[in-house]
Amino acid sequence: MLQNAELQIHAAWLSWLQTPSGHYLSDWLQKRLDFMLADEFGYFAVQCGMPSLDGLRNNRMSHRILLQYPVIDPSLALEQLADKEDATVPERESVNEQPRRHPGIWVDAFAELPLASGSVDLLLLPHVLEFSPDPHAILREAYRVLRAEGRLVVAGLNPWSLWGLREMALGSWFGNRLPPECHMIALGRLRDWMVLLEFEMDRGRFGCYRPMCDSDMWLKRWAWAEAAGDRWWPICGASYLIGAVKRSKSMRWVGLVPGERRAMFGRPQAARI
């Protein structure tokens, strides 16, 4: 049931991932995660969403968990059940009128993870924030479930790229190719959220410099843009992958104050001859 709900809410995103540009993005992300997470140690690693991506496959933690996408609102489910119990033939004003459909009213499950506080060593969010109505709530939840010095890895789409320019500037004329629920988050804005939540960003990578193409042939023709973009305009990649560490502000035991050391352990006695 959870899988069916995921396919319903993210059908557009999952179908876009099957396009040539979607495969191009997934392949780049898979290669970077294999390299980035290979040396992350701990006990529990969790990936949220994007089940077509095996982001933790190269990680050596003993417990690797995949959390699926949100479930439907229970109130809406009851409403749909009541509609099914009505008359078998729905009343319509005309023959050409389409049956009434409910909008996608969903609860973002990633804002309330079923995990204990301070229990996760590695948390991966691949293209989760741009599809959430409240991405800051997901980051707060990530801070809650991560242990001190735990690792957070976020993959997102860059609005300051050829893909972002195409969606924002040309989408109204030629139509958007990405799902309408996708709201790209700039890296600077994400960095501000990280600072507020006491995350310290220590690594990152931009990628996917080719334009969004509808065929593999055109993607291959733009292959030269990878090396050129990585050298001349590295911050304009269509996707970014960043890593951050949870820094917990707390007191540390550094030893006794020099003046208190004698009071605690006593004065040294003189040696007898």
Backbone as numpy.savetxt, mean C-alpha at the origin, in Angstrom:
# Nx Ny Nz CAx CAy CAz Cx Cy Cz
-16.34 -15.83 0.04 -17.17 -14.62 0.04 -16.31 -13.37 0.04
-15.21 -13.43 0.79 -14.29 -12.29 0.81 -13.65 -12.07 -0.54
-13.34 -13.19 -1.24 -12.73 -13.05 -2.56 -13.71 -12.44 -3.55
-14.99 -12.85 -3.49 -15.99 -12.27 -4.38 -16.17 -10.79 -4.12
-16.17 -10.38 -2.85 -16.29 -8.96 -2.52 -15.11 -8.18 -3.06
-13.92 -8.75 -2.96 -12.73 -8.08 -3.48 -12.83 -7.90 -4.99
-13.28 -8.93 -5.70 -13.39 -8.83 -7.15 -14.43 -7.79 -7.56
-15.46 -7.61 -6.73 -16.49 -6.62 -7.05 -15.97 -5.20 -6.90
-15.32 -4.92 -5.77 -14.92 -3.53 -5.52 -13.72 -3.13 -6.34
-12.84 -4.07 -6.64 -11.61 -3.75 -7.37 -11.56 -4.42 -8.74
-12.72 -4.64 -9.34 -12.75 -5.29 -10.65 -12.02 -4.45 -11.70
-12.22 -3.14 -11.64 -11.56 -2.27 -12.63 -10.05 -2.29 -12.45
-9.59 -2.24 -11.19 -8.15 -2.24 -10.94 -7.52 -3.58 -11.31
-8.19 -4.67 -10.96 -7.65 -5.99 -11.27 -7.63 -6.25 -12.78
-8.66 -5.76 -13.47 -8.67 -5.93 -14.93 -7.61 -5.06 -15.59
-7.35 -3.87 -15.02 -6.29 -3.02 -15.58 -4.93 -3.66 -15.39
-4.73 -4.38 -14.31 -3.46 -5.06 -14.10 -3.20 -6.14 -15.14
-4.23 -6.58 -15.85 -4.05 -7.57 -16.90 -3.70 -6.95 -18.25
-3.71 -5.63 -18.35 -3.33 -4.95 -19.57 -1.81 -4.93 -19.71
-1.28 -4.62 -20.89 0.19 -4.53 -21.02 0.84 -3.57 -20.04
0.22 -2.41 -19.82 0.78 -1.46 -18.85 0.69 -2.02 -17.44
-0.38 -2.74 -17.14 -0.50 -3.35 -15.82 0.56 -4.41 -15.56
0.83 -5.23 -16.58 1.90 -6.22 -16.45 3.26 -5.54 -16.31
3.44 -4.47 -17.03 4.69 -3.70 -16.94 4.91 -3.16 -15.53
3.85 -2.62 -14.92 3.95 -2.11 -13.55 4.18 -3.24 -12.56
3.45 -4.34 -12.71 3.60 -5.47 -11.77 4.98 -6.10 -11.85
5.52 -6.23 -13.07 6.84 -6.83 -13.22 7.92 -5.96 -12.57
7.82 -4.64 -12.77 8.80 -3.76 -12.14 8.70 -3.83 -10.63
7.49 -3.83 -10.11 7.30 -3.87 -8.67 7.79 -5.19 -8.08
7.56 -6.29 -8.78 8.01 -7.60 -8.29 9.53 -7.67 -8.20
10.20 -7.17 -9.22 11.67 -7.20 -9.21 12.24 -6.33 -8.10
11.67 -5.16 -7.89 12.19 -4.28 -6.84 11.93 -4.85 -5.45
10.77 -5.48 -5.24 10.47 -6.06 -3.93 11.35 -7.26 -3.64
11.63 -8.06 -4.67 12.52 -9.20 -4.46 13.89 -8.74 -3.96
14.36 -7.63 -4.47 15.66 -7.11 -4.05 15.57 -6.38 -2.72
14.49 -5.66 -2.50 14.37 -4.79 -1.33 14.10 -5.57 -0.04
13.32 -6.65 -0.13 12.88 -7.36 1.06 13.67 -8.64 1.33
14.70 -8.87 0.56 15.44 -10.13 0.72 16.13 -10.21 2.09
16.63 -9.10 2.60 17.41 -9.12 3.83 16.65 -8.55 5.02
15.32 -8.50 4.96 14.52 -8.06 6.09 14.23 -9.26 6.99
14.60 -9.14 8.27 14.47 -10.25 9.19 13.38 -9.97 10.21
12.87 -11.04 10.77 11.81 -10.95 11.76 11.02 -12.24 11.77
9.78 -12.16 12.27 8.93 -13.33 12.37 7.66 -13.21 11.52
7.05 -12.02 11.48 5.77 -11.87 10.81 5.87 -10.79 9.73
5.57 -11.18 8.49 5.52 -10.26 7.36 4.11 -10.31 6.77
3.52 -9.14 6.51 2.14 -9.05 6.06 2.08 -8.20 4.80
1.36 -8.70 3.79 1.06 -7.94 2.58 -0.43 -7.67 2.53
-0.81 -6.42 2.28 -2.21 -6.03 2.21 -2.60 -5.77 0.75
-3.55 -6.54 0.25 -4.08 -6.29 -1.09 -3.18 -6.77 -2.21
-3.65 -6.52 -3.43 -2.97 -6.88 -4.67 -2.53 -8.34 -4.64
-3.48 -9.29 -4.61 -3.11 -10.71 -4.48 -2.36 -11.26 -5.68
-2.45 -10.58 -6.84 -1.69 -11.06 -8.00 -0.19 -10.84 -7.85
0.22 -10.06 -6.85 1.63 -9.78 -6.60 2.12 -10.60 -5.42
3.17 -11.35 -5.61 3.78 -12.13 -4.53 4.96 -11.34 -3.99
4.65 -10.27 -3.29 5.69 -9.35 -2.87 6.62 -9.89 -1.80
6.19 -10.92 -1.07 7.00 -11.46 0.03 7.70 -12.76 -0.34
7.74 -13.11 -1.60 8.26 -14.41 -1.98 9.75 -14.55 -1.72
10.50 -13.47 -1.76 11.95 -13.53 -1.56 12.35 -13.21 -0.13
11.36 -12.99 0.73 11.65 -12.71 2.13 11.76 -14.01 2.92
12.60 -14.01 3.96 12.89 -15.24 4.69 12.22 -15.32 6.05
11.22 -14.50 6.30 10.52 -14.59 7.58 9.68 -15.87 7.62
9.53 -16.40 8.81 8.85 -17.69 8.97 7.35 -17.60 8.71
6.73 -16.44 8.94 5.29 -16.27 8.75 5.06 -15.14 7.75
4.52 -15.48 6.60 4.20 -14.51 5.56 2.69 -14.58 5.29
2.02 -13.44 5.48 0.56 -13.40 5.47 0.09 -12.44 4.38
-0.97 -12.84 3.67 -1.62 -12.01 2.66 -3.03 -11.68 3.12
-3.33 -10.38 3.28 -4.66 -9.92 3.65 -5.38 -9.45 2.40
-6.61 -9.95 2.20 -7.38 -9.59 1.02 -8.06 -8.26 1.23
-8.78 -7.82 0.18 -9.36 -6.49 0.19 -10.70 -6.43 0.91
-11.28 -5.21 1.04 -12.41 -4.98 1.94 -13.63 -5.83 1.64
-14.48 -5.94 2.67 -15.76 -6.64 2.55 -16.87 -5.62 2.45
-18.00 -6.08 2.02 -19.12 -5.18 1.79 -19.73 -4.71 3.11
-20.33 -3.54 3.09 -21.00 -3.01 4.26 -22.15 -3.93 4.66
-22.25 -4.37 5.93 -23.33 -5.27 6.31 -24.71 -4.69 6.08
-24.89 -3.37 6.31 -26.20 -2.77 6.09 -26.61 -2.85 4.63
-25.65 -2.69 3.73 -25.96 -2.80 2.31 -26.28 -4.24 1.93
-25.59 -5.19 2.57 -25.87 -6.59 2.29 -27.30 -6.95 2.69
-27.75 -6.42 3.83 -29.13 -6.66 4.24 -30.13 -6.03 3.28
-29.78 -4.86 2.76 -30.66 -4.19 1.81 -30.77 -4.98 0.52
-29.62 -5.53 0.06 -29.66 -6.34 -1.14 -30.46 -7.62 -0.92
-30.35 -8.21 0.28 -31.10 -9.40 0.58 -32.60 -9.12 0.60
-32.99 -7.96 1.11 -34.40 -7.59 1.12 -34.93 -7.40 -0.29
-34.08 -6.85 -1.19 -34.51 -6.67 -2.57 -34.77 -8.01 -3.24
-33.93 -9.01 -2.91 -34.12 -10.31 -3.53 -35.40 -10.98 -3.05
-35.86 -10.66 -1.84 -37.07 -11.26 -1.31 -38.33 -10.58 -1.79
-38.18 -9.50 -2.57 -39.35 -8.82 -3.13 -39.94 -9.64 -4.26
-40.81 -9.02 -5.01 -41.44 -9.69 -6.15 -40.39 -10.14 -7.15
-40.62 -11.26 -7.76 -39.64 -11.82 -8.71 -39.50 -10.93 -9.93
-40.56 -10.28 -10.34 -40.52 -9.38 -11.49 -40.51 -7.95 -10.97
-39.41 -7.24 -11.05 -39.37 -5.88 -10.53 -40.22 -4.94 -11.36
-40.82 -3.97 -10.68 -41.64 -2.98 -11.36 -40.75 -1.94 -12.01
-41.00 -1.66 -13.28 -40.23 -0.67 -14.02 -41.17 0.29 -14.70
-40.69 1.48 -14.89 -41.52 2.47 -15.57 -41.56 2.23 -17.06
-40.53 1.61 -17.60 -40.50 1.33 -19.03 -39.74 0.04 -19.26
-39.86 -0.52 -20.44 -39.20 -1.78 -20.75 -37.71 -1.58 -20.87
-37.26 -0.43 -21.34 -35.85 -0.17 -21.56 -35.10 0.23 -20.29
-35.83 0.39 -19.18 -35.17 0.81 -17.95 -34.37 -0.34 -17.38
-33.13 -0.06 -16.95 -32.26 -1.07 -16.39 -32.63 -1.34 -14.93
-32.38 -2.55 -14.43 -32.65 -2.83 -13.02 -31.82 -1.93 -12.12
-32.38 -1.63 -10.95 -31.71 -0.74 -10.01 -30.50 -1.44 -9.40
-29.36 -0.74 -9.38 -28.12 -1.29 -8.82 -27.65 -0.41 -7.68
-27.05 -1.03 -6.74 -26.53 -0.30 -5.58 -25.14 0.20 -5.88
-24.81 1.39 -5.43 -23.43 1.85 -5.58 -22.51 1.07 -4.65
-21.25 1.18 -4.92 -20.28 0.43 -4.12 -20.02 1.09 -2.79
-20.82 0.75 -1.77 -20.63 1.26 -0.42 -19.84 0.21 0.33
-18.57 0.54 0.67 -17.68 -0.47 1.22 -17.02 0.06 2.48
-16.62 -0.86 3.32 -15.84 -0.54 4.51 -14.38 -0.87 4.23
-13.48 0.09 4.43 -12.07 -0.13 4.15 -11.48 -0.97 5.28
-11.29 -2.26 5.02 -10.82 -3.17 6.07 -9.39 -2.86 6.48
-8.60 -2.24 5.61 -7.21 -1.97 5.94 -7.07 -0.85 6.95
-8.13 -0.11 7.22 -8.10 0.90 8.27 -8.32 0.28 9.64
-8.70 -1.01 9.69 -8.87 -1.74 10.95 -8.36 -3.16 10.72
-7.06 -3.33 10.79 -6.45 -4.62 10.52 -6.71 -5.59 11.66
-6.98 -6.85 11.35 -7.22 -7.86 12.40 -5.90 -8.38 12.98
-5.07 -7.47 13.44 -3.75 -7.82 13.96 -3.53 -7.11 15.29
-2.79 -7.76 16.16 -2.51 -7.17 17.46 -1.51 -6.02 17.32
-1.56 -5.10 18.24 -0.65 -3.96 18.22 0.78 -4.42 18.47
1.70 -3.89 17.66 3.11 -4.23 17.81 3.43 -5.68 17.53
2.74 -6.30 16.57 2.94 -7.72 16.30 3.57 -8.01 14.94
3.76 -7.01 14.09 4.22 -7.22 12.72 5.63 -6.66 12.56
6.48 -7.41 11.91 7.85 -6.96 11.65 7.97 -6.26 10.30
7.16 -6.67 9.32 7.22 -6.10 7.98 5.80 -5.98 7.44
5.43 -4.79 6.98 4.10 -4.55 6.43 4.25 -3.95 5.04
3.64 -4.59 4.04 3.73 -4.17 2.65 2.36 -3.67 2.19
2.33 -2.44 1.66 1.10 -1.84 1.13 1.31 -1.53 -0.35
1.03 -2.48 -1.24 1.24 -2.23 -2.68 0.00 -1.60 -3.33
0.08 -0.33 -3.62 -0.99 0.42 -4.29 -2.30 0.28 -3.53
-2.22 0.53 -2.23 -3.39 0.48 -1.36 -3.89 1.88 -1.04
-2.96 2.80 -0.79 -3.35 4.13 -0.32 -4.15 4.90 -1.36
-3.81 4.77 -2.65 -4.50 5.55 -3.67 -5.93 5.06 -3.91
-6.30 3.90 -3.40 -7.66 3.39 -3.55 -8.45 3.48 -2.25
-7.91 4.16 -1.27 -8.59 4.28 0.02 -9.22 5.66 0.17
-10.43 5.75 0.74 -11.01 7.08 1.01 -10.28 7.84 2.10
-9.52 7.14 2.94 -8.78 7.79 4.03 -7.41 7.12 4.14
-6.47 7.47 3.27 -5.15 6.82 3.34 -4.39 7.09 4.63
-4.64 8.25 5.24 -3.95 8.55 6.49 -4.37 7.60 7.60
-5.63 7.14 7.56 -6.09 6.16 8.56 -5.37 4.84 8.39
-5.08 4.46 7.15 -4.34 3.21 6.92 -2.92 3.32 7.46
-2.29 4.48 7.29 -0.95 4.67 7.83 -0.96 4.64 9.36
-1.98 5.21 9.97 -2.09 5.14 11.43 -2.24 3.69 11.89
-3.02 2.92 11.14 -3.18 1.52 11.49 -1.88 0.74 11.29
-1.13 1.11 10.25 0.17 0.49 10.03 1.11 0.78 11.19
1.07 2.00 11.69 1.92 2.34 12.84 1.51 1.54 14.07
0.23 1.28 14.22 -0.24 0.53 15.39 0.23 -0.92 15.38
0.12 -1.59 14.24 0.42 -3.03 14.19 1.92 -3.31 14.09
2.71 -2.35 13.65 4.15 -2.58 13.53 4.81 -2.50 14.90
5.78 -3.35 15.09 6.58 -3.28 16.32 7.56 -2.12 16.21
8.20 -1.78 17.31 9.24 -0.75 17.28 10.37 -1.19 16.37
10.82 -0.30 15.51 11.84 -0.56 14.49 11.33 -1.49 13.40
10.00 -1.66 13.28 9.44 -2.46 12.21 9.50 -1.73 10.88
9.38 -2.48 9.79 9.56 -1.96 8.44 8.21 -1.81 7.74
7.97 -0.64 7.16 6.80 -0.36 6.33 7.26 -0.09 4.91
6.66 -0.78 3.94 6.99 -0.60 2.53 5.70 -0.22 1.80
5.76 0.89 1.06 4.60 1.43 0.36 4.93 1.59 -1.11
4.05 1.09 -1.96 4.14 1.30 -3.41 2.97 2.17 -3.84
3.25 3.18 -4.63 2.21 4.10 -5.08 2.46 4.60 -6.48
1.47 5.27 -7.03 1.55 5.87 -8.35 1.88 7.35 -8.21
2.81 7.82 -9.01 3.32 9.17 -8.93 2.51 10.10 -9.84
1.86 11.13 -9.28 1.12 12.06 -10.15 2.02 12.92 -11.02
3.30 13.10 -10.62 4.23 13.90 -11.41 5.02 12.99 -12.34
4.30 12.37 -13.25 4.89 11.44 -14.21 4.08 11.49 -15.50
4.53 10.74 -16.49 3.78 10.69 -17.75 2.40 10.08 -17.53
2.31 9.12 -16.65 1.01 8.51 -16.36 0.09 9.50 -15.66
0.63 10.21 -14.67 -0.17 11.19 -13.96 -0.59 12.34 -14.85
0.33 12.79 -15.72 -0.01 13.86 -16.66 -1.09 13.42 -17.62
-1.01 12.18 -18.06 -2.01 11.68 -19.00 -3.39 11.60 -18.33
-3.44 11.16 -17.06 -4.72 11.01 -16.39 -5.32 12.36 -16.00
-4.50 13.30 -15.53 -5.03 14.57 -15.05 -5.29 15.57 -16.17
-4.38 15.64 -17.15 -4.51 16.65 -18.20 -5.31 16.16 -19.39
-5.15 14.90 -19.77 -5.79 14.40 -20.98 -6.95 13.45 -20.70
-7.17 13.12 -19.43 -8.24 12.19 -19.11 -9.62 12.71 -19.43
-9.82 14.02 -19.25 -11.14 14.59 -19.54 -11.44 14.60 -21.04
-10.41 14.60 -21.88 -10.62 14.63 -23.33 -10.68 13.23 -23.92
-9.74 12.38 -23.52 -9.63 11.05 -24.12 -10.08 9.92 -23.20
-10.52 10.26 -22.00 -10.95 9.24 -21.07 -9.81 8.70 -20.23
-10.13 8.35 -18.98 -9.11 7.82 -18.08 -8.90 6.33 -18.34
-7.65 5.93 -18.26 -7.32 4.52 -18.42 -7.24 3.82 -17.07
-6.80 4.51 -16.06 -6.79 3.95 -14.72 -8.20 3.97 -14.13
-8.49 3.12 -13.15 -9.83 3.13 -12.53 -10.14 4.50 -11.94
-11.41 4.90 -11.97 -11.76 6.23 -11.42 -11.54 6.32 -9.92
-11.47 5.20 -9.21 -11.23 5.24 -7.77 -9.78 5.52 -7.41
-8.91 5.55 -8.40 -7.48 5.75 -8.14 -7.17 7.23 -7.97
-6.65 7.59 -6.81 -6.24 8.97 -6.52 -4.75 8.95 -6.18
-3.93 9.38 -7.12 -2.48 9.32 -6.94 -2.05 10.26 -5.82
-1.07 9.81 -5.05 -0.56 10.57 -3.91 0.90 10.92 -4.19
1.20 12.20 -4.15 2.56 12.65 -4.39 3.48 12.19 -3.26
4.73 11.96 -3.60 5.68 11.46 -2.61 5.91 12.50 -1.51
5.91 13.79 -1.84 6.08 14.80 -0.81 4.96 14.79 0.21
3.75 14.59 -0.25 2.61 14.51 0.68 2.71 13.27 1.56
3.11 12.16 0.95 3.27 10.94 1.73 4.38 11.08 2.75
5.43 11.79 2.41 6.53 12.01 3.35 6.06 12.82 4.55
5.21 13.82 4.33 4.67 14.60 5.45 3.85 13.74 6.39
3.04 12.84 5.82 2.27 11.93 6.67 3.20 11.02 7.48
4.27 10.57 6.85 5.21 9.70 7.54 5.85 10.42 8.73
6.20 11.68 8.55 6.84 12.44 9.63 5.88 12.61 10.80
4.62 12.88 10.51 3.63 13.06 11.57 3.44 11.78 12.38
3.58 10.64 11.73 3.37 9.36 12.40 4.67 8.74 12.92
5.76 9.50 12.91 7.04 9.06 13.44 7.62 7.90 12.64
7.37 7.88 11.34 8.06 6.97 10.44 9.28 7.69 9.86
10.36 6.96 9.73 11.58 7.51 9.14 11.85 6.82 7.81
11.72 7.58 6.72 11.97 7.02 5.40 13.48 6.91 5.19
13.93 5.70 4.86 15.36 5.47 4.71 15.73 4.89 3.35
14.78 4.60 2.50 15.11 4.07 1.18 13.92 4.31 0.25
14.18 4.35 -1.04 13.12 4.58 -2.01 13.63 4.42 -3.43
12.70 4.25 -4.33 13.05 4.01 -5.73 11.89 4.40 -6.62
12.18 5.14 -7.70 11.21 5.43 -8.75 11.43 4.47 -9.91
10.37 4.25 -10.69 10.48 3.38 -11.84 9.32 3.56 -12.79
9.32 2.78 -13.87 8.26 2.81 -14.90 8.24 4.17 -15.60
9.25 4.40 -16.44 9.35 5.66 -17.17 8.72 5.62 -18.55
8.27 4.48 -18.99 7.61 4.41 -20.28 6.19 4.94 -20.17
5.66 5.52 -21.24 4.26 5.97 -21.19 3.30 4.79 -21.13
2.08 5.08 -20.73 1.06 4.05 -20.63 0.60 3.66 -22.04
0.92 2.44 -22.44 0.62 1.97 -23.79 -0.39 0.83 -23.74
-1.10 0.66 -24.87 -2.12 -0.37 -24.96 -1.61 -1.67 -25.54
-0.36 -1.73 -25.96 0.16 -2.94 -26.57 1.60 -3.16 -26.12
2.01 -4.43 -26.15 3.39 -4.76 -25.79 4.38 -4.23 -26.82
3.94 -4.10 -28.06 4.83 -3.62 -29.10 5.28 -2.18 -28.80
4.33 -1.32 -28.40 4.69 0.06 -28.11 5.50 0.17 -26.82
5.25 -0.71 -25.86 6.06 -0.71 -24.65 7.50 -1.08 -24.96
7.69 -2.02 -25.86 9.06 -2.39 -26.24 9.74 -1.26 -26.99
8.99 -0.53 -27.81 9.59 0.60 -28.53 10.04 1.72 -27.59
9.38 1.82 -26.44 9.75 2.84 -25.46 10.73 2.31 -24.41
11.36 1.18 -24.68 12.28 0.60 -23.71 13.46 1.51 -23.39
13.86 2.36 -24.35 14.99 3.27 -24.12 14.68 4.28 -23.01
13.40 4.51 -22.73 13.05 5.50 -21.71 13.42 5.06 -20.31
13.63 3.77 -20.09 13.99 3.30 -18.76 15.36 3.85 -18.32
16.36 3.63 -19.17 17.70 4.11 -18.81 17.76 5.64 -18.82
17.08 6.25 -19.80 17.09 7.72 -19.87 16.38 8.34 -18.68
15.24 7.79 -18.32 14.50 8.34 -17.19 15.22 8.14 -15.88
15.84 6.98 -15.70 16.56 6.72 -14.46 17.75 7.65 -14.29
18.25 8.17 -15.39 19.43 9.05 -15.31 19.07 10.53 -15.33
18.11 10.93 -16.18 17.86 12.34 -16.41 16.65 12.88 -15.66
15.63 12.09 -15.44 14.47 12.58 -14.68 13.99 11.47 -13.73
14.79 11.11 -12.75 14.46 9.97 -11.88 13.20 10.16 -11.05
12.83 11.40 -10.72 11.66 11.62 -9.86 10.36 11.62 -10.66
10.43 11.36 -11.95 9.24 11.39 -12.80 8.80 9.98 -13.20
9.19 8.97 -12.45 8.73 7.63 -12.72 7.26 7.47 -12.38
6.58 6.61 -13.10 5.14 6.43 -12.89 4.84 5.78 -11.55
5.78 5.03 -11.00 5.55 4.35 -9.73 6.74 4.59 -8.81
6.47 4.55 -7.52 7.55 4.67 -6.54 7.36 3.59 -5.48
8.47 3.21 -4.90 8.51 2.21 -3.84 9.41 2.74 -2.74
8.85 2.92 -1.55 9.61 3.51 -0.45 9.56 2.56 0.75
10.59 2.67 1.57 10.67 1.93 2.82 10.85 2.87 3.98
10.20 2.59 5.09 10.27 3.43 6.27 10.35 2.54 7.51
10.91 3.10 8.57 11.08 2.39 9.83 10.27 3.11 10.90
9.58 2.35 11.71 8.81 2.91 12.82 9.75 3.29 13.95
9.82 4.57 14.23 10.66 5.05 15.32 9.76 5.37 16.51
9.98 4.68 17.59 9.18 4.87 18.80 9.96 5.72 19.79
9.38 6.86 20.15 10.03 7.75 21.11 9.78 7.25 22.52
10.79 6.79 23.17 10.67 6.28 24.54 12.02 6.44 25.25
12.00 6.25 26.56 13.22 6.37 27.34 14.06 5.11 27.20
15.36 5.27 27.30 16.28 4.15 27.23 17.13 4.11 28.49
17.47 2.92 28.91 18.36 2.73 30.06 19.80 2.89 29.59
20.46 3.92 30.09 21.84 4.19 29.68 22.81 4.06 30.85
22.32 3.66 32.02 23.21 3.52 33.17 22.87 4.51 34.27
23.53 4.37 35.37 23.30 5.24 36.52 24.03 6.56 36.38
23.45 7.57 37.00 24.13 8.85 37.08 25.40 8.67 37.91
26.54 9.25 37.51 27.79 9.02 38.26 27.68 9.29 39.74
26.93 10.33 40.13 26.81 10.62 41.55 25.99 9.61 42.31
25.06 8.91 41.62 24.21 7.94 42.28 24.82 6.54 42.32
25.88 6.33 41.60 26.45 4.99 41.54 26.98 4.53 42.91
27.64 5.44 43.63 28.18 5.08 44.95 27.06 4.83 45.95
25.99 5.68 45.86 24.90 5.52 46.81 24.20 4.19 46.64
24.20 3.67 45.42 23.51 2.40 45.16 24.37 1.21 45.53
25.62 1.26 45.19 26.49 0.11 45.41 27.36 0.23 46.66
27.36 1.41 47.30 28.16 1.57 48.51 29.57 2.01 48.20
30.25 2.53 49.22 31.62 2.97 49.04 32.56 1.75 49.04
33.56 1.80 48.23 34.52 0.68 48.24 35.33 0.67 49.53
35.45 -0.50 50.13 36.22 -0.62 51.36 37.72 -0.68 51.08
38.50 -0.10 52.03 39.95 -0.10 51.87 40.51 -1.48 52.08
41.44 -1.81 51.34 42.06 -3.13 51.46 42.87 -3.21 52.73
42.73 -4.31 53.42 43.48 -4.51 54.67 44.79 -5.20 54.36
45.83 -4.74 55.10 47.17 -5.31 54.95 47.40 -6.36 56.03
